[in-house]
Amino acid sequence: MDHQTAHKLEPEGDAPRRPVRELTAGEAVYLVEAFKGLGVTFRHFIKNLFNRRELPTVSYPEEKRDYGERFRGRHVLNLREDGTTKCVACMMCATICPARCIEIVAEESPTPAIEKRPKSFVIDGLRCVMCGFCVDACPCDAIYMTGEYDFAEYAREDFLWDLTHLTRRPSLADAPRGYRPRIE
Amino acid sequence: MADVTLTIDGQSVTVPQGTTILQAAKMRLGMELPHYCYHPGLSIAGNCRICLVEVEKMPKLVTGCSTQCGEGMVVHTQSARAKEGRGGVLEIMLTNHPLDCPICDQAGECKLQDYYMTVGMHDNHVVFPKVHKKKIVPLPPHIVLDQERCILCSRCVRFCQEITKTNELTIAMRGTHSEIEAAGDGTIDNGYAGNLHEICPVGALTSTDFRFQARVWWLKSHKSVCPGCSTGCNTWVDDRRGEVKRLRARENASVNQWWLCDEGRYGYKSINAPDRLKTARVKKTDATSGTAIGEVWARLKTIAAKKGGFAGIASAQASNEDLFVFRRLVAHMGGVADFRIDDSLTKTQTRVDEILRRADKNPNTTGAKLLGFGDGPGVEAILKSAAEGKISALYVLDADRFDAAGWTDKLRAVRTKIEFVVMHATRECGALDLADVVLPAATYAEKDGTFTNYEGRVQRFWRAIRPIGDARADGAWLATICAEFDAADAALAKPAAAFNAVASETPALGDLRWEMIPAEGALIAPGAAPKDKVG
């Protein structure tokens, strides 16, 4: 909302105001109302204590929520059978990325049939908006998004997900493959 | 020659006899017919056949690049038949093309991709497997060949036959197995090999230098002039995020046509060199620009007041504008100046080969001469009078060349006799130890200016990238220093103002002004250049 529209929404000087209700005697004492509020809290406490199944919260991290198949979590780089990365550093993902969070440096691959491979591949997790465009753009089936969503780290540098992290982080063993574009 | 009149896509066009349909469409209508094998600088082969057009009363589609215009011809370039023909040709070309666009350096400026979008867009009819050929065939030192990607347009073969006349490449085998092959030891070291990957319309020939460095759609192109020799070839400087990634030839029929020599093309590396000078230096310690300039002011003013000797040594690497401001400083100091730190002047008219290269490795020898730098005593004499104690201040505009030309040791011998030495340099070099103040200079890619080439052609070059660190154009440093003597000189920091001042003071430049320098450069005093000789 720009400044001018915000200004227009302000009520005019003599616009009618909502009448203020006078407090009743009980409300004016305050303590009565405070105890009434505590009563509401206590009622929910008792209800949740005996109906744990219906709790709207989960006990993260012991308990984890299931998301849909289309959930776009942390990226993974696919590997070939021989363990090398499928990425050929074509830079399509870096080109399409609206957050400009992908940095790739290409180099000559020792295998002539592959020709090109990423020397470094870094996704800045703090910049990524998890839009999934990189997955859509990849012509080599190399980048996917997993269902992983716990990103907490202790240092900013740890959010720079490099080649090793993207291909061989320990959690990948049992991470579900997440978002991939449907090819009609 | 007589003119012929024909109709192309309903428009009447008159062209000289002998003009082909493709040229006529481009010349008169500005219409680009698809083409791979046709290149304006090479002979016409007509073998790619993508330029098919329909000509009324001709039974078959004809190739636009090789069919000459005839009187009364009626040509349709956009008819359904012509488009179908071109689409078919493209489909044949893609039969064996590997489509490794994600890997290929040409992706983004590939004519196969471009024409697929305009005339192709077909489904693949081919059911049998593609013919595989060799993928990475190095043709050292500058080229990598991919035989699979090649569409056999033969541009590279004709370039080696017609331009360099070295015949390294040929098409071997037959039919679907045809492939480009290098003769002899497989090297293409003819001094112009870089042009091969530039004229290749697909990604078959790529540059070892640029290979996998950047995707081409990330590059920004800036017009420039090669500073490698006195030919002054027109170039495009392609940069990404302020780092120059490659140079390409910029067409200029009067200078370099479509070509560029390898020395010039790969000479850009000095711009990104790791030993570039980033900060000013006073007495061998890093200083801010202000401190350094302040030191220069203070010392030069004392020396000027004492009417002590001042000598300036420039080089023909400097632009006309920078040299002009340097001349201003020399005039304020009442000293002498010269630019002949190498033997550029004697070599100006000597060619290295019949194509582009010249023996004089400086872009602006003619310009420096025009500005009167050649009338000085010469570097040898300046150092000699320094030995006699007659020089109080020495100003070296291009320490890099000064050092490379071997003057450093001679200066070291007389250094104690000179009170104050200032040097401009783009990179670290041995001579800098001898300077009281060192100022970091911008390279040609980091500033605007003009060079005057061997034949007296004044050509503009444009700033492509931001100068590294505190580096500034020589002219900008000098204008700041000159402004201490005469406030009006501060305006000369702008190349446009400096050039217009040069032009108004130099009769040879006539009424040429900065804004008026044409795209192909302005030839001053035509015919004044002596005859070439091949050395």
XYZ file of C-alpha atoms in Angstrom:
719
model
C 0.000 0.000 0.000
C 1.563 3.273 -0.966
C 1.498 6.393 1.077
C -1.369 8.064 -0.734
C -3.836 5.174 -0.517
C -3.024 4.768 3.159
C -3.885 8.387 3.680
C -7.249 8.046 1.929
C -8.267 5.177 4.191
C -7.941 7.358 7.297
C -11.382 8.439 8.526
C -12.255 12.042 7.885
C -12.127 14.397 10.885
C -15.890 14.396 11.620
C -16.646 10.791 10.548
C -18.960 8.945 13.014
C -17.061 6.905 15.614
C -18.097 3.620 17.175
C -19.719 4.469 20.523
C -17.659 3.370 23.541
C -19.600 1.176 25.938
C -19.357 2.085 29.569
C -17.764 -0.673 31.723
C -20.038 -2.523 34.089
C -19.170 -2.537 37.792
C -17.720 -6.089 37.569
C -15.525 -5.191 34.627
C -14.294 -2.083 36.346
C -12.901 -4.177 39.206
C -10.606 -5.969 36.673
C -9.718 -8.944 38.857
C -13.045 -10.617 38.133
C -12.396 -10.449 34.389
C -8.823 -11.680 34.859
C -10.062 -14.793 36.665
C -12.665 -15.330 33.948
C -9.841 -15.323 31.406
C -7.813 -17.799 33.446
C -10.915 -19.958 33.490
C -10.910 -20.157 29.679
C -7.238 -21.157 29.702
C -7.883 -23.812 32.332
C -10.857 -25.206 30.390
C -8.675 -25.720 27.276
C -5.897 -27.211 29.405
C -8.228 -29.850 30.845
C -9.748 -30.547 27.407
C -6.327 -31.048 25.752
C -5.064 -33.116 28.678
C -7.728 -35.755 28.149
C -8.086 -35.528 24.334
C -4.472 -35.617 23.144
C -5.418 -37.061 19.746
C -7.218 -33.897 18.809
C -4.319 -31.585 19.627
C -3.649 -29.176 16.746
C 0.119 -29.029 17.516
C 2.887 -31.595 16.956
C 5.814 -32.229 19.286
C 8.579 -31.237 16.874
C 11.281 -32.572 16.525
C 10.239 -35.912 18.044
C 7.140 -35.900 15.926
C 7.052 -34.739 12.304
C 4.240 -33.650 10.113
C 3.600 -35.275 6.755
C 3.382 -32.979 3.775
C 2.062 -33.659 0.300
C 4.182 -35.144 -2.472
C 4.434 -31.761 -4.111
C 6.123 -30.216 -1.084
C 9.238 -28.293 -2.093
C 11.901 -28.841 0.534
C 15.670 -28.711 0.533
C 17.390 -29.489 -2.797
C 19.295 -32.589 -3.770
C 21.551 -33.221 -6.754
C 20.942 -36.548 -8.432
C 23.805 -38.948 -8.991
C 24.575 -41.303 -11.850
C 25.098 -45.005 -11.240
C 28.837 -44.423 -10.918
C 28.348 -41.826 -8.210
C 29.154 -38.712 -10.240
C 26.642 -35.902 -10.249
C 24.140 -35.751 -13.096
C 24.558 -31.985 -13.285
C 26.386 -30.795 -16.413
C 26.604 -27.178 -15.252
C 24.319 -25.875 -18.000
C 23.348 -23.030 -15.664
C 19.649 -23.262 -16.526
C 18.702 -23.324 -12.838
C 20.990 -20.385 -12.077
C 19.486 -18.504 -15.018
C 15.849 -19.088 -14.064
C 16.362 -18.604 -10.303
C 14.380 -15.514 -9.279
C 16.339 -15.164 -6.034
C 19.737 -15.498 -7.748
C 20.772 -17.977 -5.073
C 22.523 -20.561 -7.261
C 26.208 -20.143 -8.085
C 27.825 -22.693 -10.389
C 31.367 -22.842 -11.692
C 31.821 -25.254 -14.592
C 34.864 -27.282 -15.503
C 35.992 -29.894 -18.013
C 35.005 -33.380 -16.971
C 37.713 -36.058 -17.076
C 35.211 -38.315 -18.870
C 34.925 -37.170 -22.513
C 31.397 -38.550 -22.810
C 30.231 -36.199 -20.048
C 32.364 -33.257 -21.142
C 31.216 -30.729 -18.580
C 30.605 -30.882 -14.861
C 30.210 -28.442 -11.993
C 33.424 -27.553 -10.242
C 31.368 -25.941 -7.542
C 27.619 -25.755 -7.056
C 26.368 -23.625 -4.208
C 22.801 -22.802 -3.247
C 22.417 -20.001 -0.747
C 19.702 -21.426 1.473
C 19.012 -18.103 3.116
C 18.174 -16.540 -0.227
C 16.272 -19.440 -1.764
C 12.522 -18.891 -1.976
C 11.785 -22.581 -2.573
C 9.910 -21.810 -5.788
C 11.062 -24.974 -7.550
C 11.865 -23.217 -10.839
C 15.346 -24.777 -10.790
C 13.779 -28.237 -10.793
C 11.523 -27.251 -13.690
C 14.410 -25.791 -15.679
C 16.853 -28.678 -15.269
C 17.213 -30.533 -18.598
C 19.342 -33.280 -17.088
C 17.138 -34.574 -14.288
C 19.866 -33.444 -11.909
C 18.212 -31.199 -9.351
C 15.258 -32.247 -7.206
C 13.634 -30.910 -4.102
C 13.231 -33.303 -1.217
C 10.638 -33.338 1.536
C 13.233 -32.075 4.022
C 12.105 -28.986 5.830
C 14.205 -28.725 8.970
C 16.790 -26.154 8.011
C 17.965 -24.902 11.399
C 21.687 -24.162 11.530
C 23.954 -22.406 13.976
C 25.926 -20.293 11.488
C 25.109 -18.368 8.347
C 27.842 -20.193 6.405
C 26.074 -23.461 7.042
C 23.251 -22.289 4.804
C 25.587 -22.293 1.798
C 24.711 -25.733 0.502
C 27.640 -26.934 -1.584
C 28.177 -29.884 -3.902
C 28.950 -32.316 -1.090
C 25.967 -31.219 0.946
C 23.629 -31.382 -2.040
C 24.709 -34.862 -3.101
C 25.868 -36.639 0.032
C 24.339 -35.190 3.166
C 23.590 -37.953 5.703
C 19.869 -37.238 5.831
C 19.506 -38.078 2.124
C 19.562 -41.808 2.820
C 15.956 -41.813 3.963
C 14.761 -38.468 2.629
C 11.706 -38.751 0.417
C 12.081 -37.344 -3.092
C 9.877 -34.325 -3.226
C 8.875 -31.993 -5.992
C 9.592 -32.860 -9.608
C 7.878 -31.398 -12.634
C 5.283 -33.556 -14.310
C 6.194 -34.121 -17.943
C 3.062 -34.488 -20.030
C 27.599 -2.706 -64.087
C 23.957 -2.671 -65.027
C 21.294 -2.806 -62.371
C 18.539 -5.378 -62.238
C 15.101 -4.917 -60.732
C 13.305 -7.760 -59.032
C 10.496 -8.307 -56.567
C 11.158 -9.817 -53.143
C 8.080 -10.556 -51.055
C 6.056 -8.053 -53.064
C 8.609 -5.269 -52.740
C 10.430 -3.974 -55.786
C 14.204 -3.960 -55.319
C 16.965 -2.657 -57.609
C 20.443 -4.055 -57.121
C 23.664 -4.252 -59.156
C 23.913 -7.256 -61.441
C 25.646 -10.169 -59.778
C 24.042 -9.556 -56.377
C 22.568 -12.693 -54.853
C 19.016 -12.897 -53.536
C 20.265 -13.190 -49.941
C 22.444 -10.093 -50.286
C 19.676 -8.141 -52.027
C 17.188 -9.016 -49.290
C 19.659 -7.910 -46.637
C 20.982 -4.810 -48.415
C 17.685 -3.370 -49.589
C 15.088 -4.770 -47.216
C 17.195 -5.405 -44.118
C 15.796 -8.905 -44.144
C 17.979 -11.739 -42.875
C 17.424 -15.022 -44.724
C 18.472 -18.023 -42.641
C 21.999 -19.118 -43.491
C 24.821 -21.262 -42.135
C 27.385 -21.622 -44.896
C 27.093 -18.084 -46.231
C 29.492 -15.598 -44.638
C 30.073 -12.185 -46.206
C 33.837 -12.586 -45.845
C 34.082 -16.016 -47.475
C 33.355 -17.489 -50.883
C 29.843 -18.739 -51.559
C 29.453 -22.476 -51.099
C 25.687 -22.930 -51.122
C 25.926 -26.256 -49.342
C 23.839 -25.825 -46.221
C 20.695 -25.035 -48.232
C 18.816 -23.446 -45.341
C 18.379 -20.212 -47.327
C 15.887 -21.798 -49.740
C 13.510 -19.356 -51.411
C 10.784 -19.735 -53.976
C 11.300 -18.009 -57.319
C 8.341 -17.873 -59.674
C 8.735 -19.867 -62.883
C 11.599 -21.873 -61.382
C 10.584 -25.495 -60.913
C 12.373 -26.016 -57.584
C 13.242 -23.954 -54.574
C 16.613 -22.239 -55.004
C 19.301 -21.238 -52.513
C 19.171 -17.516 -51.825
C 22.883 -17.238 -51.100
C 24.093 -18.527 -54.443
C 21.330 -17.470 -56.864
C 22.031 -14.175 -58.556
C 19.202 -11.695 -58.983
C 17.760 -11.505 -62.490
C 15.674 -8.863 -64.189
C 11.990 -9.256 -63.376
C 12.518 -12.133 -60.925
C 9.697 -12.636 -58.452
C 10.993 -14.061 -55.164
C 8.946 -15.322 -52.228
C 10.913 -15.871 -49.054
C 8.001 -16.396 -46.695
C 5.711 -18.565 -48.842
C 4.483 -21.856 -47.427
C 6.630 -23.786 -49.925
C 9.806 -21.899 -49.009
C 9.171 -22.330 -45.300
C 8.433 -26.026 -45.724
C 11.657 -26.420 -47.682
C 13.714 -24.691 -44.995
C 12.006 -26.703 -42.272
C 12.902 -29.890 -44.143
C 16.529 -28.849 -44.512
C 16.695 -28.124 -40.801
C 15.239 -31.502 -40.002
C 17.949 -33.208 -42.066
C 20.592 -31.197 -40.239
C 19.227 -32.236 -36.880
C 19.200 -35.902 -37.914
C 22.642 -36.501 -36.492
C 23.029 -33.413 -34.329
C 23.518 -34.526 -30.733
C 21.427 -31.727 -29.141
C 23.782 -31.365 -26.209
C 22.751 -27.750 -25.778
C 23.133 -27.907 -21.971
C 26.836 -28.638 -22.433
C 27.495 -26.725 -25.641
C 29.102 -23.298 -25.340
C 27.261 -22.073 -28.411
C 23.853 -22.434 -26.755
C 22.255 -19.019 -26.766
C 23.971 -17.842 -29.942
C 23.489 -21.006 -31.987
C 21.870 -20.686 -35.393
C 20.407 -24.187 -35.125
C 18.478 -23.100 -32.046
C 17.474 -19.818 -33.659
C 16.174 -21.289 -36.898
C 14.464 -24.146 -35.116
C 12.330 -21.501 -33.451
C 11.576 -19.696 -36.731
C 11.294 -22.422 -39.375
C 11.553 -25.719 -37.484
C 9.351 -26.566 -34.522
C 8.750 -30.000 -36.039
C 8.463 -33.365 -34.385
C 11.294 -35.765 -34.976
C 10.534 -38.204 -37.815
C 13.820 -40.040 -37.518
C 13.517 -43.512 -36.032
C 16.999 -44.899 -36.623
C 19.835 -44.049 -34.226
C 22.049 -41.019 -34.691
C 25.489 -41.407 -36.231
C 28.087 -40.848 -33.523
C 31.395 -39.163 -34.232
C 34.280 -37.888 -32.137
C 33.159 -35.458 -29.442
C 36.284 -33.723 -28.174
C 38.975 -33.315 -30.812
C 41.527 -30.753 -29.661
C 42.928 -28.566 -32.423
C 45.574 -26.803 -30.367
C 46.235 -24.213 -29.250
C 42.867 -22.448 -29.356
C 40.172 -24.729 -30.745
C 38.204 -27.796 -29.699
C 36.272 -29.614 -32.420
C 33.111 -31.615 -31.862
C 32.456 -33.573 -35.036
C 28.927 -34.577 -34.010
C 27.698 -31.034 -33.648
C 29.112 -30.008 -37.024
C 26.586 -29.367 -39.791
C 29.297 -29.289 -42.478
C 28.729 -25.721 -43.596
C 32.469 -25.617 -44.454
C 32.944 -22.049 -43.223
C 36.032 -23.079 -41.237
C 37.477 -24.987 -44.181
C 37.010 -21.984 -46.464
C 38.452 -19.625 -43.839
C 41.661 -21.645 -43.703
C 41.773 -21.792 -47.488
C 40.881 -18.251 -48.378
C 41.847 -15.994 -45.505
C 44.864 -17.562 -43.829
C 45.702 -19.739 -46.882
C 47.059 -22.396 -44.546
C 44.573 -25.199 -45.431
C 44.586 -26.972 -42.071
C 41.013 -28.218 -42.291
C 39.121 -30.375 -44.728
C 35.952 -32.425 -44.927
C 36.721 -36.129 -44.913
C 34.543 -39.237 -45.428
C 31.265 -39.186 -47.302
C 27.557 -38.685 -46.836
C 26.258 -39.079 -43.344
C 29.779 -39.938 -42.152
C 31.320 -36.684 -43.425
C 33.356 -34.892 -40.799
C 35.767 -32.022 -40.393
C 39.338 -33.183 -40.063
C 42.600 -31.425 -39.486
C 45.537 -32.145 -41.706
C 49.059 -32.784 -40.462
C 49.655 -32.762 -36.723
C 46.178 -31.416 -35.970
C 47.267 -28.002 -34.766
C 45.722 -24.804 -36.041
C 48.269 -22.236 -35.048
C 47.985 -19.840 -37.950
C 47.595 -16.691 -35.869
C 43.910 -16.334 -36.746
C 42.477 -19.570 -35.354
C 40.189 -17.696 -32.971
C 38.048 -16.626 -35.903
C 37.095 -20.250 -36.515
C 35.006 -20.600 -33.371
C 33.546 -17.198 -34.014
C 32.320 -18.014 -37.533
C 31.125 -21.521 -36.668
C 27.324 -21.160 -36.732
C 26.850 -24.091 -34.345
C 28.915 -25.375 -31.456
C 31.251 -27.616 -33.434
C 34.273 -25.384 -32.971
C 34.605 -23.951 -29.501
C 37.321 -21.912 -27.877
C 39.629 -23.577 -25.372
C 39.933 -20.198 -23.735
C 36.211 -19.504 -23.302
C 35.137 -23.136 -22.898
C 32.645 -23.458 -20.022
C 33.541 -20.014 -18.657
C 30.071 -18.485 -18.895
C 26.768 -18.867 -20.670
C 26.594 -16.337 -23.468
C 23.294 -14.833 -22.355
C 25.043 -13.615 -19.214
C 27.584 -11.601 -21.137
C 27.271 -7.903 -21.827
C 28.923 -6.652 -25.008
C 30.668 -3.332 -25.345
C 32.189 -1.780 -28.437
C 35.933 -1.423 -28.254
C 39.170 -1.270 -30.216
C 41.975 -3.795 -29.799
C 45.109 -2.174 -28.341
C 47.340 -5.048 -29.476
C 48.896 -3.408 -32.522
C 48.645 -0.354 -34.729
C 45.894 -1.896 -36.908
C 43.285 -1.048 -34.288
C 40.844 -3.879 -35.018
C 37.287 -3.255 -33.891
C 36.152 -5.577 -31.116
C 33.334 -6.440 -28.819
C 34.395 -6.752 -25.187
C 32.118 -9.278 -23.487
C 32.050 -9.121 -19.714
C 30.215 -10.789 -16.886
C 30.016 -9.006 -13.544
C 32.887 -6.728 -14.469
C 35.199 -9.517 -15.583
C 36.091 -9.610 -19.261
C 35.368 -13.101 -20.556
C 36.174 -12.859 -24.247
C 36.780 -10.561 -27.190
C 35.008 -10.864 -30.509
C 35.634 -9.189 -33.835
C 33.359 -6.249 -34.608
C 32.747 -5.787 -38.294
C 34.474 -2.787 -39.815
C 34.952 -3.039 -43.569
C 37.688 -0.380 -43.545
C 39.864 -1.888 -40.830
C 39.551 -5.549 -39.885
C 36.493 -6.648 -41.876
C 35.188 -9.584 -39.791
C 38.443 -10.866 -38.352
C 40.695 -10.595 -35.336
C 44.122 -12.131 -34.760
C 44.734 -14.540 -31.887
C 47.224 -12.248 -30.215
C 44.583 -9.533 -29.977
C 41.686 -11.843 -29.198
C 43.359 -13.507 -26.240
C 45.178 -10.373 -25.150
C 42.317 -9.396 -22.840
C 43.848 -11.392 -19.994
C 45.964 -8.469 -18.868
C 42.713 -6.721 -17.856
C 41.834 -9.458 -15.349
C 45.431 -10.161 -14.387
C 45.918 -11.019 -10.695
C 48.805 -8.553 -10.405
C 46.725 -5.526 -11.397
C 47.619 -2.446 -9.390
C 44.649 -1.500 -7.229
C 45.877 1.277 -4.969
C 48.138 4.280 -5.225
C 51.547 4.078 -3.601
C 53.689 6.727 -1.957
C 57.265 5.656 -1.178
C 56.408 1.991 -1.768
C 53.548 2.001 0.742
C 49.881 1.917 -0.197
C 48.148 5.267 0.045
C 44.796 6.778 -0.688
C 44.307 8.536 -4.004
C 44.095 11.851 -2.185
C 47.380 11.370 -0.356
C 49.154 10.322 -3.534
C 47.806 13.238 -5.556
C 48.654 15.613 -2.706
C 52.249 14.357 -2.723
C 52.491 14.823 -6.500
C 51.081 18.363 -6.271
C 53.397 19.430 -3.499
C 56.552 18.097 -5.134
C 55.753 19.196 -8.691
C 54.890 22.712 -7.535
C 58.220 23.093 -5.745
C 60.053 21.794 -8.782
C 58.064 24.081 -11.124
C 58.875 27.082 -8.897
C 62.575 26.228 -9.042
C 62.287 26.015 -12.840
C 63.950 22.654 -12.542
C 63.952 20.127 -15.383
C 60.836 18.088 -15.953
C 60.702 15.111 -18.294
C 57.717 13.027 -19.278
C 57.800 9.595 -20.852
C 54.528 8.388 -22.354
C 53.866 5.410 -24.577
C 51.768 4.811 -27.647
C 49.474 2.642 -25.523
C 47.838 5.783 -24.178
C 44.729 7.209 -25.808
C 44.746 10.561 -27.592
C 42.870 12.117 -24.676
C 45.315 10.859 -22.044
C 48.271 12.029 -24.111
C 46.699 15.435 -24.556
C 46.311 15.969 -20.819
C 49.857 14.687 -20.347
C 51.023 17.293 -22.834
C 49.179 19.888 -20.730
C 51.108 18.824 -17.630
C 54.408 18.953 -19.503
C 53.545 22.472 -20.701
C 52.704 23.606 -17.132
C 56.018 22.204 -15.927
C 57.926 23.687 -18.839
C 59.574 20.361 -19.574
C 60.072 17.873 -22.385
C 58.249 14.657 -23.250
C 58.621 11.677 -25.532
C 56.749 8.463 -26.229
C 59.323 6.335 -27.992
C 60.014 3.816 -25.250
C 60.030 1.045 -27.842
C 60.753 1.047 -31.538
C 57.080 1.554 -32.378
C 57.672 4.558 -34.580
C 60.027 2.773 -36.953
C 57.688 -0.188 -37.255
C 54.375 1.592 -37.799
C 54.179 0.773 -41.471
C 55.514 -2.778 -41.233
C 53.038 -5.630 -41.517
C 53.592 -8.980 -39.876
C 51.371 -10.735 -42.401
C 48.999 -9.957 -45.245
C 45.878 -10.006 -43.086
C 45.837 -7.783 -40.016
C 48.867 -7.899 -37.775
C 51.449 -5.152 -37.691
C 54.920 -4.998 -36.198
C 54.130 -1.929 -34.104
C 52.481 -3.343 -30.975
C 50.937 -0.045 -29.912
C 47.496 1.188 -30.939
C 48.205 4.888 -30.948
C 51.632 5.587 -32.426
C 50.169 7.854 -35.082
C 48.112 9.673 -32.454
C 51.127 10.237 -30.207
C 53.093 11.556 -33.176
C 50.278 13.906 -34.138
C 50.193 15.250 -30.596
C 53.846 16.180 -30.898
C 55.328 13.517 -28.639
C 57.715 12.387 -31.355
C 59.457 15.752 -31.393
C 60.918 15.161 -27.939
C 64.520 14.272 -27.195
C 63.908 10.520 -26.904
C 64.016 8.351 -23.787
C 67.739 7.656 -24.150
C 68.512 11.376 -24.139
C 66.148 12.039 -21.214
C 67.929 9.424 -19.099
C 71.270 10.834 -20.201
C 70.407 14.340 -19.068
C 69.126 12.778 -15.840
C 72.596 11.308 -15.372
C 73.980 14.791 -15.782
C 71.653 15.989 -13.029
C 69.502 18.101 -15.317
C 66.215 16.334 -14.548
C 64.481 17.097 -11.241
C 61.205 15.301 -11.918
C 60.430 12.344 -14.141
C 56.880 11.362 -15.015
C 56.409 7.924 -16.594
C 52.917 7.466 -17.983
C 53.134 3.763 -18.789
C 55.498 2.012 -16.401
C 54.434 -1.408 -17.719
C 55.836 -0.681 -21.196
C 58.767 1.251 -19.759
C 59.755 -1.827 -17.799
C 59.056 -4.225 -20.669
C 61.190 -2.166 -23.034
C 64.133 -2.633 -20.682
C 64.557 0.919 -19.383
C 64.248 0.008 -15.701
C 67.939 -0.792 -15.192
C 69.010 2.370 -16.989
C 66.715 4.439 -14.786
C 67.977 2.677 -11.654
C 71.512 3.773 -12.518
C 70.531 7.457 -12.545
C 67.689 7.317 -10.013
C 69.609 9.157 -7.237
C 70.154 12.133 -9.545
C 66.385 12.647 -9.956
C 64.509 14.349 -7.140
C 61.015 12.993 -7.835
C 59.611 10.167 -9.960
C 55.903 9.491 -10.655
C 54.691 6.417 -12.492
C 51.344 5.250 -13.798
C 50.977 1.491 -14.115
C 48.223 -1.027 -14.666
C 50.185 -3.985 -13.297
C 53.027 -4.719 -10.933
C 56.410 -4.348 -12.569
C 60.054 -3.901 -11.610
C 60.127 -0.207 -12.434
C 57.640 0.688 -9.683
C 60.338 0.343 -7.005
C 62.025 3.402 -8.487
C 58.993 5.672 -8.151
C 58.151 8.065 -5.320
C 54.503 7.944 -6.251
C 52.724 5.209 -8.191
C 49.231 5.794 -9.518
C 47.072 2.815 -10.611
C 45.916 3.237 -14.206
C 42.785 1.953 -15.894
C 43.104 -0.323 -18.923
C 41.453 0.481 -22.244
C 38.420 -1.610 -21.261
C 37.879 0.582 -18.216
C 37.806 3.970 -19.903
C 36.550 5.899 -22.909
C 38.825 7.308 -25.524
C 40.188 7.248 -29.046
C 43.168 5.648 -30.758
C 44.609 6.749 -34.080
C 45.742 3.699 -36.042
C 48.610 3.284 -38.490
C 46.726 4.827 -41.413
C 45.516 7.787 -39.376
C 42.044 6.478 -38.543
C 40.642 7.942 -35.322
C 38.529 5.261 -33.623
C 36.426 5.439 -30.465
C 36.514 2.807 -27.751
C 34.004 2.579 -24.943
C 34.255 1.804 -21.252
C 33.184 -1.794 -20.758
C 33.785 -2.432 -17.076
C 34.361 -0.516 -13.853
C 38.040 0.215 -13.179
C 39.578 -2.126 -10.643
C 40.193 -0.727 -7.131
C 41.285 2.910 -7.150
C 42.453 2.747 -10.763
C 41.507 5.690 -12.945
C 42.181 6.650 -16.526
C 45.581 8.287 -17.014
C 43.796 11.393 -18.244
C 41.678 11.595 -15.095
C 44.735 11.455 -12.800
C 46.580 13.971 -14.937
C 43.633 16.372 -15.151
C 43.451 16.442 -11.362
C 47.138 17.258 -11.174
C 46.902 19.859 -13.944
C 43.942 21.500 -12.194
C 46.362 22.656 -9.465
C 48.142 24.755 -12.067
C 45.068 25.870 -14.002
C 41.576 25.208 -12.645
C 40.134 24.982 -16.162
C 42.110 21.776 -16.752
C 39.863 19.833 -14.376
C 37.333 19.557 -17.219
C 39.852 17.525 -19.236
C 39.227 14.531 -16.965
C 36.300 13.828 -19.291
C 37.575 12.193 -22.495
C 34.989 14.021 -24.592
C 36.259 17.413 -23.447
C 39.864 16.313 -23.883
C 39.267 15.029 -27.395
C 37.468 18.172 -28.480
C 40.348 20.202 -27.088
C 42.807 18.035 -29.038
C 40.740 18.450 -32.189
C 40.545 22.216 -31.896
C 44.323 22.435 -31.461
C 45.336 19.855 -34.047
C 44.825 20.928 -37.663
C 45.117 17.312 -38.882
C 41.881 16.437 -37.092
C 39.998 19.123 -39.005
C 36.564 19.796 -37.580
C 36.179 16.291 -36.163
C 34.489 16.261 -32.763
C 33.925 13.532 -30.153
C 30.231 13.078 -30.897
C 30.851 12.917 -34.643
C 33.385 10.079 -34.810
C 31.675 7.625 -37.169
C 31.245 3.917 -36.493
C 33.982 2.972 -38.962
C 36.361 5.605 -37.522
C 37.405 8.867 -39.102
C 40.328 8.786 -41.514
C 42.349 11.957 -41.048
C 44.698 13.157 -43.797
C 43.847 10.273 -46.127
C 46.690 9.143 -48.322
C 49.271 10.466 -45.891
C 50.167 6.981 -44.724
C 53.253 5.604 -46.492
C 53.128 2.343 -48.411
C 52.998 -0.866 -46.403
C 55.748 -3.388 -46.396
C 55.556 -6.938 -45.153
C 58.332 -7.513 -42.638
